[in-house]
Coordinates of C-alpha atoms in Angstrom, one line a residue:
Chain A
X184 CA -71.0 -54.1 -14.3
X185 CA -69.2 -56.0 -16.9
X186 CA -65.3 -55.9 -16.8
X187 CA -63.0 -55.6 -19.8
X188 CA -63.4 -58.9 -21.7
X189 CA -60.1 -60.1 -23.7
X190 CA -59.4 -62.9 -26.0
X191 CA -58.2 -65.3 -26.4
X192 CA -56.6 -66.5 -23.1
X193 CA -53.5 -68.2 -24.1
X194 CA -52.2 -68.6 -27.4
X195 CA -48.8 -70.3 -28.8
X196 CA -46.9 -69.7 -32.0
X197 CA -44.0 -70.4 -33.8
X198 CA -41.6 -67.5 -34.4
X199 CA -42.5 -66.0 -37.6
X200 CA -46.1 -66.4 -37.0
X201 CA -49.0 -63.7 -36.8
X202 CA -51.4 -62.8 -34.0
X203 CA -54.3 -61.1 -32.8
X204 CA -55.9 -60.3 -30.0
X205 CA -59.5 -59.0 -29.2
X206 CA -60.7 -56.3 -26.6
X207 CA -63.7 -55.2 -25.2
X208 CA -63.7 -52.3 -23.5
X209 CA -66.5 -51.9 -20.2
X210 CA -69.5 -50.3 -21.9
X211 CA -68.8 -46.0 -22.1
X212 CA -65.1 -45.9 -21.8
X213 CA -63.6 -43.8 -24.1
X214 CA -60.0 -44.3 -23.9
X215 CA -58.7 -47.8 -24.3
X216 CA -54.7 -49.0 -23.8
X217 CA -53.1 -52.1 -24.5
X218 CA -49.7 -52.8 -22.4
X219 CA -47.2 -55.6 -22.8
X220 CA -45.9 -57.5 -19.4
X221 CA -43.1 -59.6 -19.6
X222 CA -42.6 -61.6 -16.5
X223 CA -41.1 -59.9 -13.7
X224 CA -42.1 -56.6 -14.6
X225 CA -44.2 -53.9 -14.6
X226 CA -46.9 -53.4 -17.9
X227 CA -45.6 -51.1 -20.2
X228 CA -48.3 -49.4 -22.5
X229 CA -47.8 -50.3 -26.0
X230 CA -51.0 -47.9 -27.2
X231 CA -53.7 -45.6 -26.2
X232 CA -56.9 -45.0 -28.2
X233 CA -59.3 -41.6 -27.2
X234 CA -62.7 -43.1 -29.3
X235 CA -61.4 -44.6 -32.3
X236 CA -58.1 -42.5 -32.9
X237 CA -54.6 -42.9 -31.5
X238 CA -53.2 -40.9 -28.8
X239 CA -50.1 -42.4 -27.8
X240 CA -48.4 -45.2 -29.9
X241 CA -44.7 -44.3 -29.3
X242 CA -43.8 -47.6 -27.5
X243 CA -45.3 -49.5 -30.3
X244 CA -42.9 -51.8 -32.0
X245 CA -44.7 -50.5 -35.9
X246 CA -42.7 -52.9 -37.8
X247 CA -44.7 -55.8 -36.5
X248 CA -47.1 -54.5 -34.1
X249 CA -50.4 -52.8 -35.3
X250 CA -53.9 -51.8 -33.5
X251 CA -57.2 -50.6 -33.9
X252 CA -59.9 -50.0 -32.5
X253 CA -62.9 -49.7 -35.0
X254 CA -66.6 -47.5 -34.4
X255 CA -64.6 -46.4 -30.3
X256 CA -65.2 -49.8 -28.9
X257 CA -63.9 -53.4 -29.5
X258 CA -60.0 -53.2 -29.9
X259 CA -57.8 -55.7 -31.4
X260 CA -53.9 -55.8 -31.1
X261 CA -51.8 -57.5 -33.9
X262 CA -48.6 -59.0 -34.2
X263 CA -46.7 -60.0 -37.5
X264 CA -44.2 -61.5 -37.5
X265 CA -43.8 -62.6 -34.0
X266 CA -40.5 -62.6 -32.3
X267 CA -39.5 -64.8 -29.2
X268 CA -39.0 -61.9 -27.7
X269 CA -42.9 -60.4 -28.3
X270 CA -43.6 -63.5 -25.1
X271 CA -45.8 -61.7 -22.4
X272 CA -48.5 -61.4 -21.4
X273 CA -50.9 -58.6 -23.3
X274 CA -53.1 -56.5 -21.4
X275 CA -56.2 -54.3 -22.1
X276 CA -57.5 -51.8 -20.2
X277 CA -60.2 -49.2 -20.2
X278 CA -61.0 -46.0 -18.5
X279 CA -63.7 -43.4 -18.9
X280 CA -61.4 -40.5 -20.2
X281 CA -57.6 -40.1 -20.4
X282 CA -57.0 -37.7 -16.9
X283 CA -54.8 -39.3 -15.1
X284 CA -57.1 -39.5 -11.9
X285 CA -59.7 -41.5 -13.2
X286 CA -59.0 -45.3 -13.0
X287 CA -58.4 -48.1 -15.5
X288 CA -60.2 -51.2 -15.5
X289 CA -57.7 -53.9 -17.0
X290 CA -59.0 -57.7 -18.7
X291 CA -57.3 -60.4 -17.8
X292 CA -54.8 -60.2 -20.4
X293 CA -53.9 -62.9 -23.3
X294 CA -50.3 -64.9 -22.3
X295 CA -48.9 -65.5 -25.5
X296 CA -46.1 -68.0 -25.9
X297 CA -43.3 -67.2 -29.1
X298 CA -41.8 -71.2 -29.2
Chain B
X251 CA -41.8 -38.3 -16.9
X252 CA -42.2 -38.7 -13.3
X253 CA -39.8 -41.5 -12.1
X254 CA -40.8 -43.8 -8.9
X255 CA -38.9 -46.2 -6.7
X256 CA -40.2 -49.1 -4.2
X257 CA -38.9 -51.9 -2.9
X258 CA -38.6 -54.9 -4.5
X259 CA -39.9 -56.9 -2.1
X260 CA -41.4 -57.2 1.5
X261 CA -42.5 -59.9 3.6
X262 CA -45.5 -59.6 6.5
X263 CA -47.5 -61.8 8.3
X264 CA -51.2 -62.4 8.7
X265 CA -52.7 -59.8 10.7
X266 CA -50.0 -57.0 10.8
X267 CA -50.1 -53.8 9.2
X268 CA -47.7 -53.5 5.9
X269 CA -46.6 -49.8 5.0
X270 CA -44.9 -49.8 1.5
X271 CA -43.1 -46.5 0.5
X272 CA -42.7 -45.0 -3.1
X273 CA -40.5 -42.6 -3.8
X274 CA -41.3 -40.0 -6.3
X275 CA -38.7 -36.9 -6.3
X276 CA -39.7 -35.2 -9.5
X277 CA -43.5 -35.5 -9.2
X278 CA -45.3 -32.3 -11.1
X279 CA -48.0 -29.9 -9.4
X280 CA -50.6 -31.4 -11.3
X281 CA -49.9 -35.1 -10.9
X282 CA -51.8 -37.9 -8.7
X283 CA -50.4 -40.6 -6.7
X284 CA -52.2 -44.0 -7.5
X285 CA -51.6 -47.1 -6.3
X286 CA -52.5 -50.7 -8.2
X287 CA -52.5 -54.2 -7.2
X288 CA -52.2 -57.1 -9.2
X289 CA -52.6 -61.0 -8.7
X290 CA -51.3 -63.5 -10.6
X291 CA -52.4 -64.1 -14.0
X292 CA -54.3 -61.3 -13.5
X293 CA -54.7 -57.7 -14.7
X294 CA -53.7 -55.0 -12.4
X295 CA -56.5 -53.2 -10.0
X296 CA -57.3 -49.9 -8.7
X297 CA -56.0 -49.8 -5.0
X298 CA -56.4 -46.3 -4.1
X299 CA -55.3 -42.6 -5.2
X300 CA -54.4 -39.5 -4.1
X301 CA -53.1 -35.6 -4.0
X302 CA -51.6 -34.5 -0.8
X303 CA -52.5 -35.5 2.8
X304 CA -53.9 -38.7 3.4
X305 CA -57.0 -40.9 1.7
X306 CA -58.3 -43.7 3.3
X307 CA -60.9 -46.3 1.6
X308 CA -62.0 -49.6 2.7
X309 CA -58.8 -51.1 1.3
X310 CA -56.0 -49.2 2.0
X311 CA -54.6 -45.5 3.3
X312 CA -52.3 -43.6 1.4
X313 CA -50.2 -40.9 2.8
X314 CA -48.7 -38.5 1.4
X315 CA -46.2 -35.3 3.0
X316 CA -46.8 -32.1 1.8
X317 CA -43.3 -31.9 -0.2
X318 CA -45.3 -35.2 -1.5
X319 CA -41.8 -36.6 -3.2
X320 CA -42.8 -39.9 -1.4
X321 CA -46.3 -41.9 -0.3
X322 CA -47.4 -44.6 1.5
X323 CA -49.7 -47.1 0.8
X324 CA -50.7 -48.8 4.6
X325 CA -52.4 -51.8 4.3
X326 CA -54.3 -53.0 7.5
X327 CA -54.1 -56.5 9.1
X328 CA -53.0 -58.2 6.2
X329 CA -54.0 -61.2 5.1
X330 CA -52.3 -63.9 2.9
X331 CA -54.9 -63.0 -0.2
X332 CA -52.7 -59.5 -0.3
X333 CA -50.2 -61.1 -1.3
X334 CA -49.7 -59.4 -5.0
X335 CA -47.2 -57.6 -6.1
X336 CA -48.1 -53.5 -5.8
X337 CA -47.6 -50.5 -8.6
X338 CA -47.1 -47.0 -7.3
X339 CA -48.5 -44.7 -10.3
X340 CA -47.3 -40.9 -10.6
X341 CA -49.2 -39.4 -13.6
X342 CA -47.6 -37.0 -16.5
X343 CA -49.8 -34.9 -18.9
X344 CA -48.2 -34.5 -21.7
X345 CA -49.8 -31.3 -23.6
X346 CA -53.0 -31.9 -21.9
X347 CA -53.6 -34.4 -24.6
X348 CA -51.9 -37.6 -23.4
X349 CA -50.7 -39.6 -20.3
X350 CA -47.9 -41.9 -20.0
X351 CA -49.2 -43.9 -17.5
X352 CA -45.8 -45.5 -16.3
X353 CA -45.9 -49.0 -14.1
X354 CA -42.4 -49.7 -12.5
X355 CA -41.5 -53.2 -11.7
X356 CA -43.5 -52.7 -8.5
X357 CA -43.4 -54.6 -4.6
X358 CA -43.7 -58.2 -4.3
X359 CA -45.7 -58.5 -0.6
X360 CA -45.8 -61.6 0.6
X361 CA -47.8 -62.6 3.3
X362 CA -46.9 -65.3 5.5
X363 CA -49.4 -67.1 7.9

């Protein structure tokens, strides 16, 4: 079975800049999340998606941060502008439904450098 | 929200057992107890999960008391590929509609040969 893809791997900007990043959730998961993990700590979750609508963006920076995730699969996560302070790494992560006993399935994230 | 505490660290060597406790005092009647691991430059993974008692998988065993404010994940003979840092989980529905699920800044095990 294929595992949540994300892209790109790295990236590096100049403050100010914008930025996206892609998802793609494993085949027949409904609910998708994208969390922010600054070294040294834990991910936080930044959004949740149910199919294509939002369930939880209340830890979304919405000045600069936007998502979406178009037809209930592909995701992508933008930022504009960035700040130094938006450096982490950004991770997706899928799951069949949105109890909390079913597991997620995270990519490998996208390390983005703010220079 | 349910609120959990680990250690920040622990340090084992190959071939011993490694018990790492979460505490979670204000956990709800209808909340899990699930436990991720995550490597370096990597995205976190499913360990194991549970309610009340113990579970035990080919990974790991979690227990769990019955007042189940704490768990325990017990990893068998250790190796130094555990070492990851590990997320104790504690789930909140929120209107039945929504779940924060919370990571803390989790365990760093490090396994020593």
């Amino acid at each position: 079975e294929a595992g949540v893809a994300q892209s790109p791997r790295y990236k590096i900007i100049e403050k100010r800049q914008s930025v996206a990043f892609w998802c793609n959730p494993i085949s027949g998961h409904a609910t998708l999340y994208w969390y922010q993990q600054i070294l040294g700590q834990g991910p936080k979750l930044l959004i949740q998606f149910q199919n294509n609508g939002v369930v939880d963006d209340s830890q979304l920076p919405k000045d600069r941060f936007s998502a979406e995730r178009l037809k209930g699969v592909d995701s992508t996560l933008k930022i504009q502008p960035a700040k130094l302070e938006d450096s982490a790494v950004y991770l997706c992560a899928s799951s069949l439904g949105q109890l909390f006993n079913e597991k997620l399935f995270f990519g490998s994230g996208t390390q983005l450098s703010v220079l | 929200l349910a609120k959990t505490t680990q250690p920040i660290s622990m340090d084992s060597y190959e071939g011993q057992e490694v018990n790492i406790t979460c505490s979670h005092n204000n956990i709800a009647t209808n909340d899990y107890i699930t436990w991720y691991q995550q490597f370096p430059s990597q995205g976190p993974r499913f360990i194991i999960q549970g309610y009340k008692t113990k579970v035990t998988n080919e990974v790991a065993s979690l227990f769990i008391p019955a007042d189940r404010k704490s768990s325990t994940l017990s990893l068998p003979r250790v190796s130094l590929s555990d070492t990851a840092v590990y997320y104790c989980l504690v789930g909140d529905i929120d209107g039945g509609s929504a779940r924060q699920l919370t990571f803390g800044s989790g365990t760093q095990l490090t396994v020593l040969p």
